[in-house]
mmCIF file of C-alpha atoms and ligand atoms in Angstrom:
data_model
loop_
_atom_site.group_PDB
_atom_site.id
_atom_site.type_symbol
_atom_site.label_atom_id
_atom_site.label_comp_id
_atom_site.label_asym_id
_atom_site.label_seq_id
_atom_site.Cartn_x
_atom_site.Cartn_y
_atom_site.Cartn_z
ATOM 1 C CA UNK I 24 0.000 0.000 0.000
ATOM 2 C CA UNK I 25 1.269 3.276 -1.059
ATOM 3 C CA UNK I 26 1.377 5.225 2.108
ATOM 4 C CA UNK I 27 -0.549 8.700 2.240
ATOM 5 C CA UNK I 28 0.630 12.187 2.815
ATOM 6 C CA UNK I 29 0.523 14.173 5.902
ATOM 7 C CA UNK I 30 -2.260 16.735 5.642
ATOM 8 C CA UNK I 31 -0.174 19.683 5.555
ATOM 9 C CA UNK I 32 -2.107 23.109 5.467
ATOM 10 C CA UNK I 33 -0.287 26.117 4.193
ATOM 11 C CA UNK I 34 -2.517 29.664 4.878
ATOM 12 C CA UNK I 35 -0.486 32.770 3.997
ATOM 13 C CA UNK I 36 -1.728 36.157 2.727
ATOM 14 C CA UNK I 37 -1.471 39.821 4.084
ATOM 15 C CA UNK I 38 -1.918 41.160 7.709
ATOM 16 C CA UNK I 39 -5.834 40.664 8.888
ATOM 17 C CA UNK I 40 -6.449 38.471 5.993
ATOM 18 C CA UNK I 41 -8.429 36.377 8.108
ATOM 19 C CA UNK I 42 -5.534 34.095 7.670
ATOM 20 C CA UNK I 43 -5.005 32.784 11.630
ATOM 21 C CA UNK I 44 -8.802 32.963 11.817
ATOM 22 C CA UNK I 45 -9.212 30.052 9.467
ATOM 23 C CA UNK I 46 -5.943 27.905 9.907
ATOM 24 C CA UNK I 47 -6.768 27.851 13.583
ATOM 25 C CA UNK I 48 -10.317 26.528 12.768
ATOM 26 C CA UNK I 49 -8.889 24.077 10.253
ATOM 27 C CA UNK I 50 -6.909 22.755 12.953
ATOM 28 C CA UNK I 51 -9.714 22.315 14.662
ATOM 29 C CA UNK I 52 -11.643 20.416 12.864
ATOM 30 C CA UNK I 53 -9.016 18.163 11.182
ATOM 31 C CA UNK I 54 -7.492 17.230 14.779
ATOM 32 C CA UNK I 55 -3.915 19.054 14.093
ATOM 33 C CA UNK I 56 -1.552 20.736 15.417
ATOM 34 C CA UNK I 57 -1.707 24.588 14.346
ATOM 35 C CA UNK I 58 1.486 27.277 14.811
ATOM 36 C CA UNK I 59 1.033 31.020 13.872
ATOM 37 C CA UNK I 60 4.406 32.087 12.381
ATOM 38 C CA UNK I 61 3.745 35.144 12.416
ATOM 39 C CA UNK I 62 3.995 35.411 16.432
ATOM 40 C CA UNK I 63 8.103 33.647 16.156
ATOM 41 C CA UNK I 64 8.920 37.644 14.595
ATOM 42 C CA UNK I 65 6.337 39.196 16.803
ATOM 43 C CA UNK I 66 8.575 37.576 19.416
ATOM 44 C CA UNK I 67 11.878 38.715 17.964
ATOM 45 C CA UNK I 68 11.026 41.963 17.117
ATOM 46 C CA UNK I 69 9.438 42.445 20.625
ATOM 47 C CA UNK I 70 13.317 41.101 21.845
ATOM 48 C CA UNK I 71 15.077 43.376 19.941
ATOM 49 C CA UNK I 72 13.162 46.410 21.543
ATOM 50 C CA UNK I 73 13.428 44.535 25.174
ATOM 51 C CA UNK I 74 17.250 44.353 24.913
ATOM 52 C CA UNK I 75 17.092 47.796 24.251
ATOM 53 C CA UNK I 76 18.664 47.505 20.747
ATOM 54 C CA UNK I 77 17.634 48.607 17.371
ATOM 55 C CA UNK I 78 15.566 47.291 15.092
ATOM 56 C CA UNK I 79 18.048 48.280 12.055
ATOM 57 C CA UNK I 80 20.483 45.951 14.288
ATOM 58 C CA UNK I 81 20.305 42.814 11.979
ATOM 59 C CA UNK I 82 23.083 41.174 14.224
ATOM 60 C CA UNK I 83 21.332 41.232 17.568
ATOM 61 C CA UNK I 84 17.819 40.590 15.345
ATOM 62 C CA UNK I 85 19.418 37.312 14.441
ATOM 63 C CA UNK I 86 20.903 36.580 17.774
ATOM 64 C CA UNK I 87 17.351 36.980 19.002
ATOM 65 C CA UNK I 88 16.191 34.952 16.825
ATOM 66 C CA UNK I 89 18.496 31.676 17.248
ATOM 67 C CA UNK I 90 18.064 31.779 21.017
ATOM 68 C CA UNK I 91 14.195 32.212 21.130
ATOM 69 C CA UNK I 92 11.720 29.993 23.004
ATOM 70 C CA UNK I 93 9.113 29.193 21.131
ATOM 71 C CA UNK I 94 6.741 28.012 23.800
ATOM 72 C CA UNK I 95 4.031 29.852 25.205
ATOM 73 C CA UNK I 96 4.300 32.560 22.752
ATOM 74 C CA UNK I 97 0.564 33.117 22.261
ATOM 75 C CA UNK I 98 -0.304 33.512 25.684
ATOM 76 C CA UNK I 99 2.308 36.745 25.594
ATOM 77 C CA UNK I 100 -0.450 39.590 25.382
ATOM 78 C CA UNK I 101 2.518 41.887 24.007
ATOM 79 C CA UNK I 102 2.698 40.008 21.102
ATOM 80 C CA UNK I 103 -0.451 40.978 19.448
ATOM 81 C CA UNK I 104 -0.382 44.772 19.720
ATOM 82 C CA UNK I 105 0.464 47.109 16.425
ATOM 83 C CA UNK I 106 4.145 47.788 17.917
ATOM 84 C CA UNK I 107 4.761 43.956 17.803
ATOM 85 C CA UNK I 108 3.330 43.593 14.074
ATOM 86 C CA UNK I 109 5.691 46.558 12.927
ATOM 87 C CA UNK I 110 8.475 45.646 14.764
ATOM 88 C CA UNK I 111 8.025 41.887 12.887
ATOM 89 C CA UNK I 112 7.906 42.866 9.686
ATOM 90 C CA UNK I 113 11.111 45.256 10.255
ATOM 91 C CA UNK I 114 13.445 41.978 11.694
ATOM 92 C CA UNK I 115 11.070 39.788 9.354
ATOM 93 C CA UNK I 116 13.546 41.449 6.363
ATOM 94 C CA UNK I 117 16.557 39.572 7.762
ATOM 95 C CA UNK I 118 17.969 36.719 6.026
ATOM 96 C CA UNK I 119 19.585 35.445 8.782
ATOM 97 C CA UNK I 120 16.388 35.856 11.290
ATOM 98 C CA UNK I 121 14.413 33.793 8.898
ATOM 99 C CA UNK I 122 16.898 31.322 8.466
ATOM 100 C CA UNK I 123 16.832 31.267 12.733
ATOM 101 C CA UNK I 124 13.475 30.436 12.407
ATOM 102 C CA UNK I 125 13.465 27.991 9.706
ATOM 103 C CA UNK I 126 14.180 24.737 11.030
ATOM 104 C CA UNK I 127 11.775 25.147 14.084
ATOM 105 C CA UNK I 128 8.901 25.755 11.161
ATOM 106 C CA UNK I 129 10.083 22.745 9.110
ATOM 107 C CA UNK I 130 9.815 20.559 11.810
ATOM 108 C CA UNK I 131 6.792 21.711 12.952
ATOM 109 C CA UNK I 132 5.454 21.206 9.180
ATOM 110 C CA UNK I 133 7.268 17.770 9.282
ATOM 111 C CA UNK I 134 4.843 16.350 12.277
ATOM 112 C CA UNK I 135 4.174 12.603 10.964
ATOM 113 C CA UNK I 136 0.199 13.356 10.813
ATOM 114 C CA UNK I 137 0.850 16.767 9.656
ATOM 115 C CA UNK I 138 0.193 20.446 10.521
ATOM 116 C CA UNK I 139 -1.436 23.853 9.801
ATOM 117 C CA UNK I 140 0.689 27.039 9.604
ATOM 118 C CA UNK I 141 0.070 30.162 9.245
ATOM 119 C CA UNK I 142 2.323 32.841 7.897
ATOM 120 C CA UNK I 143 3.663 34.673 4.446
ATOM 121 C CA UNK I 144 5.863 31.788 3.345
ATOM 122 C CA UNK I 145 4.876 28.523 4.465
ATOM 123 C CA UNK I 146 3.184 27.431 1.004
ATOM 124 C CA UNK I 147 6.813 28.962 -0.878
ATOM 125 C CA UNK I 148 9.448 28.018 1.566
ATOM 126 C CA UNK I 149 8.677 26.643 5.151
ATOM 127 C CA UNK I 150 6.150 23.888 3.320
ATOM 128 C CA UNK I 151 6.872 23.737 -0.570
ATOM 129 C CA UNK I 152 5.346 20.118 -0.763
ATOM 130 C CA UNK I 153 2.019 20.957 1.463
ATOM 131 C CA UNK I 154 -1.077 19.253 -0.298
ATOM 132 C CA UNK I 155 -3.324 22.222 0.725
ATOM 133 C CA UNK I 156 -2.337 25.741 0.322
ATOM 134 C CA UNK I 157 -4.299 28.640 0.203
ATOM 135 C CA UNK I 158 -3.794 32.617 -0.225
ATOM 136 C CA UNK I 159 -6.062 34.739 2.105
ATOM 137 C CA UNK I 160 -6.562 38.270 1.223
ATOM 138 C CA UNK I 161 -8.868 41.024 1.062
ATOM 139 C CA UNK I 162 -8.626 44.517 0.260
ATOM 140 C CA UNK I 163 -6.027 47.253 2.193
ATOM 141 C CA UNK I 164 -9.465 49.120 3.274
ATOM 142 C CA UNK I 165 -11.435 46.094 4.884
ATOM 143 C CA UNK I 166 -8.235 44.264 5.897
ATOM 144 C CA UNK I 167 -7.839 48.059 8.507
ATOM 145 C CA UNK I 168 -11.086 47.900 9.390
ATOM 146 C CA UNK I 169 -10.742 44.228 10.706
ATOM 147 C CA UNK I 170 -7.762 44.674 12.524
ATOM 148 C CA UNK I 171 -9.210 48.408 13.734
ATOM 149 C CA UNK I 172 -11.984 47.123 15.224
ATOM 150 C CA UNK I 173 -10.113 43.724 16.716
ATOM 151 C CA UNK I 174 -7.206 46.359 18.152
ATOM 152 C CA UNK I 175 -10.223 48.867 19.457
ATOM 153 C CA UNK I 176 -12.405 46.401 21.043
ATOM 154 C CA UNK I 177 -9.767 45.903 23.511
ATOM 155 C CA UNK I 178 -9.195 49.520 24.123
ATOM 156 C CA UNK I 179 -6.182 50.396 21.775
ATOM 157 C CA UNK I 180 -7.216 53.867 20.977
ATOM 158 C CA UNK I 181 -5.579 53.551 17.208
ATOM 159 C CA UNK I 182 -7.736 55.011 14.293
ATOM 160 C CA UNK I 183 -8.939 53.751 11.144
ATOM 161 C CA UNK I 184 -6.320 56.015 9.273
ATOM 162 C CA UNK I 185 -3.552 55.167 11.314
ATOM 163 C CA UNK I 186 -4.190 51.559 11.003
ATOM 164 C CA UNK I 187 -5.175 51.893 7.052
ATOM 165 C CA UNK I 188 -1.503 53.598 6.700
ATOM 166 C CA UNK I 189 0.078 50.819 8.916
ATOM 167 C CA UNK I 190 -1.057 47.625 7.190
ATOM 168 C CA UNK I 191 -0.344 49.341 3.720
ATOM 169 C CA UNK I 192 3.225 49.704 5.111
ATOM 170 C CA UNK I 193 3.610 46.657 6.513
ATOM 171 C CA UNK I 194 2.352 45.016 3.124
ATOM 172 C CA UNK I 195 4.795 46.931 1.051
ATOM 173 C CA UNK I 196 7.837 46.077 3.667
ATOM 174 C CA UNK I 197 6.762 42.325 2.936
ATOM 175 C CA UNK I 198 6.191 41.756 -0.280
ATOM 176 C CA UNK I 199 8.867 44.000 -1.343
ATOM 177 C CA UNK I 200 11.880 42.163 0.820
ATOM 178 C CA UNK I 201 14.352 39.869 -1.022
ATOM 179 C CA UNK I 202 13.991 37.242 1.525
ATOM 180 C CA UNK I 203 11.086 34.973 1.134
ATOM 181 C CA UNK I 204 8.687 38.050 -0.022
ATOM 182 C CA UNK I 205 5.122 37.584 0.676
ATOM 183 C CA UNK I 206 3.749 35.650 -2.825
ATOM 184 C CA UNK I 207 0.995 33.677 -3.392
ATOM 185 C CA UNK I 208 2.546 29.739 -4.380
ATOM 186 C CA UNK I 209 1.919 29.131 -7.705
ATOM 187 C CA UNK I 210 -0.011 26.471 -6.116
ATOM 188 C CA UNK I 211 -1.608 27.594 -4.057
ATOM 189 C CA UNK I 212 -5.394 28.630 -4.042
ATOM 190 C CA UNK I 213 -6.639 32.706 -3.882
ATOM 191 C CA UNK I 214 -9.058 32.884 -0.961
ATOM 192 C CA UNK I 215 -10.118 36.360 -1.235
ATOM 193 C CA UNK I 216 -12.401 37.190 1.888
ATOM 194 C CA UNK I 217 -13.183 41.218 1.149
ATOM 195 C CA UNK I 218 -17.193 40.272 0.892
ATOM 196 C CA UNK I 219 -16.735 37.027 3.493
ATOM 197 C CA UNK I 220 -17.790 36.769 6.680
ATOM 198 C CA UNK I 221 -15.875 34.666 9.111
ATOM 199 C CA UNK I 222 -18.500 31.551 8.534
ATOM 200 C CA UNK I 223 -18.480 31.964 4.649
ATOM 201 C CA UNK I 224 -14.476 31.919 4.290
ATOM 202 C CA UNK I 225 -14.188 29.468 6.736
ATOM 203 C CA UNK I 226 -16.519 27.335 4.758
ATOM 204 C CA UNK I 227 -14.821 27.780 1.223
ATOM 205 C CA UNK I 228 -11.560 27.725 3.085
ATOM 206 C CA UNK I 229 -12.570 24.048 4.322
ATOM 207 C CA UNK I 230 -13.776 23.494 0.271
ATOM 208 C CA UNK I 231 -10.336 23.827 -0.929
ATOM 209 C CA UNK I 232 -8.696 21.404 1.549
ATOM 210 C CA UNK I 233 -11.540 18.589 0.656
ATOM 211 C CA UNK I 234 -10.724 19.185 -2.324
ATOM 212 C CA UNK I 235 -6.887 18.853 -2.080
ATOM 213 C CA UNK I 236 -7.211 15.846 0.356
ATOM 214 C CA UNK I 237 -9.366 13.816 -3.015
ATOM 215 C CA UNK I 238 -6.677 15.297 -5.182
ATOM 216 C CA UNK I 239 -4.282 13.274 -2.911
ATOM 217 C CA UNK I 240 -6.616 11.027 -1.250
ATOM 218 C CA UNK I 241 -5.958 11.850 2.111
HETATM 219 N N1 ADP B 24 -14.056 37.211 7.060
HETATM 220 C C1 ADP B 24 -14.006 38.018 8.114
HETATM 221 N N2 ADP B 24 -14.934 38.966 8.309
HETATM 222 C C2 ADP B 24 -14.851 39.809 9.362
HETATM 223 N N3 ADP B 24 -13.905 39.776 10.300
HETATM 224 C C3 ADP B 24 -12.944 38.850 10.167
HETATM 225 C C4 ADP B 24 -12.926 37.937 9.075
HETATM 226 N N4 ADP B 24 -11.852 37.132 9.226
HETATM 227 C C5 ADP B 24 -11.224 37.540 10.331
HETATM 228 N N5 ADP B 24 -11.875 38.566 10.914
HETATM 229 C C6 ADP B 24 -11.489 39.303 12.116
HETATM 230 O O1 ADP B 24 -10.434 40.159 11.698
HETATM 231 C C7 ADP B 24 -9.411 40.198 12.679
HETATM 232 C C8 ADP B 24 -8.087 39.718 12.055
HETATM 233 O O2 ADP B 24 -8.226 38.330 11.749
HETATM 234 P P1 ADP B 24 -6.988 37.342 11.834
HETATM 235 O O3 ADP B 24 -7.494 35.974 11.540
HETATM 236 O O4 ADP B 24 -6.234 37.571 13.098
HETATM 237 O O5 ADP B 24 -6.109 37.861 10.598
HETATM 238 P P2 ADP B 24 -4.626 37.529 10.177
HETATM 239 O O6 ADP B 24 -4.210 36.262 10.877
HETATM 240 O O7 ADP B 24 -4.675 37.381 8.689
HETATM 241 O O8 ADP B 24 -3.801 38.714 10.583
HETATM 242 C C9 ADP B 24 -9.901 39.348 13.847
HETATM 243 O O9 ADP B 24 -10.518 40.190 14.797
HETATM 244 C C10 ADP B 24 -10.910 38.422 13.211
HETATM 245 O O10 ADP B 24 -11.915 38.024 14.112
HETATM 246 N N1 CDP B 25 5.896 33.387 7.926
HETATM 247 C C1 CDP B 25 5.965 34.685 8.259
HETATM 248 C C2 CDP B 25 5.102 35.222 9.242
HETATM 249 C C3 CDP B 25 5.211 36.553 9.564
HETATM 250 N N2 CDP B 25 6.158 37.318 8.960
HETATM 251 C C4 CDP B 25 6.376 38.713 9.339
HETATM 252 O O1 CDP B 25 5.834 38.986 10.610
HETATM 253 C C5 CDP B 25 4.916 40.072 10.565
HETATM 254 C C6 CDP B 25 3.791 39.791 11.528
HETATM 255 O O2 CDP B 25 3.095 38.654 11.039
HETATM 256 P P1 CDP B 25 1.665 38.234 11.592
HETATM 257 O O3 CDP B 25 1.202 37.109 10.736
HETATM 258 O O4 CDP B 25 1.735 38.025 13.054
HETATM 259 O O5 CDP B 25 0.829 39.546 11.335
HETATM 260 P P2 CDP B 25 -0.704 39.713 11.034
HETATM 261 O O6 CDP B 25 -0.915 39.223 9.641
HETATM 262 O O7 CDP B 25 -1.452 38.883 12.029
HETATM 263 O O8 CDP B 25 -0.919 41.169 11.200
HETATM 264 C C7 CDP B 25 4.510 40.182 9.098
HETATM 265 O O9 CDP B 25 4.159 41.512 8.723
HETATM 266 C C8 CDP B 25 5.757 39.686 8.377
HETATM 267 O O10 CDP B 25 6.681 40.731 8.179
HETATM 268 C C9 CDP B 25 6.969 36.773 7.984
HETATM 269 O O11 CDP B 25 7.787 37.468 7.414
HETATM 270 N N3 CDP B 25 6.866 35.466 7.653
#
């Protein structure tokens, strides 16, 4: 018998996509284990500025990086505030930050009954080979007002503008780098959520990974 492939799930796309939104839920629901890359530069970045050091200081980015503990990183409040997303992106430009961080992902991706991640690379770099891979996105404009209201709702007193001008940066910074730029996989499937609510891309989100597990019958 010709022995299956792990379900690996590979959700990039933009900032507040929708992208953790749905790979946690696929996790969920296919039993497996789930890791948000996006919080392993949260958590550097957020070092750098702790150390007291620059962010233009690639060398102490990357010695952040190679000594960083990866556990209990999304219980760290800190991590999901608009300084932490800015100060990712910045160290996120790094070659040798994302090669830090590489062969934690890889293994992670590498789990015998497989994995979801979430990030800007996993379906190009981290997880090449993934069966399922899908590109979340929505417009600059609705993509603010998500992350406005999420940021808001817990008393960050940020406005739409600000945060419209932030995620357009941030966005730019990524997709423009050298290093593993922010790209939809040629393979990968263009989950665009601008007129979704959380139900309806969840739901065609869950489509295209039944459809990739009878592609692969897994
Ligand atoms: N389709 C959607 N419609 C409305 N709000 C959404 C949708 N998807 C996600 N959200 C909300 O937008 C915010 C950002 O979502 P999140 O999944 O964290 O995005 P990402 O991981 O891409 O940055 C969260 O508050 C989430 O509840
Ligand atoms: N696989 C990844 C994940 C995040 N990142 C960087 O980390 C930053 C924060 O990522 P995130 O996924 O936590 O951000 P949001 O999309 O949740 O706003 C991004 O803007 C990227 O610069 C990356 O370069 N590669």
């Amino acid at each position: 018998m010709v022995p299956s492939l792990p379900l690996v799930i590979a959700v990039d796309g933009p900032a507040a996509s929708g992208k953790g939104t749905i790979a946690s839920r696929l996790a969920q629901v296919y039993g497996l284990p789930f890791l948000d890359t996006g919080l392993l530069y949260r958590a550097v970045g957020m070092g750098v500025l702790s150390a007291g050091a620059d962010l233009s200081d690639e060398a102490a980015a990357e010695g952040v990086a190679r000594a960083l503990d990866a556990d209990g990183l999304s219980d760290d409040p800190r991590l999901t505030t608009g300084e932490a997303g800015e100060a990712a992106s910045r160290v996120a430009g790094y070659p040798g930050v994302r090669a830090a961080l590489l062969e934690l992902q890889q293994a992670f991706a590498s789990q015998p009954g497989g994995a979801v991640l979430d990030g800007r690379d996993i379906g190009t770099v981290i997880a090449p080979n993934a069966p399922a891979k899908l590109f979340v996105t929505a417009t600059p404009q609705v993509r603010a007002r998500r992350r406005w209201k999420q940021l808001h709702d817990r008393g960050d007193a940020i406005t739409y503008e600000a945060m419209l001008a932030d995620i357009q940066r941030r966005d730019e910074r990524d997709a423009g780098r050298g290093a593993a730029p922010m790209v939809q996989a040629p393979d990968a499937v263009l989950l665009d959520t601008t007129e979704m609510d959380i139900e309806t891309a969840f739901d065609a989100a869950r489509r295209i990974v039944e459809a990739a597990r009878a592609r692969y019958s897994l």
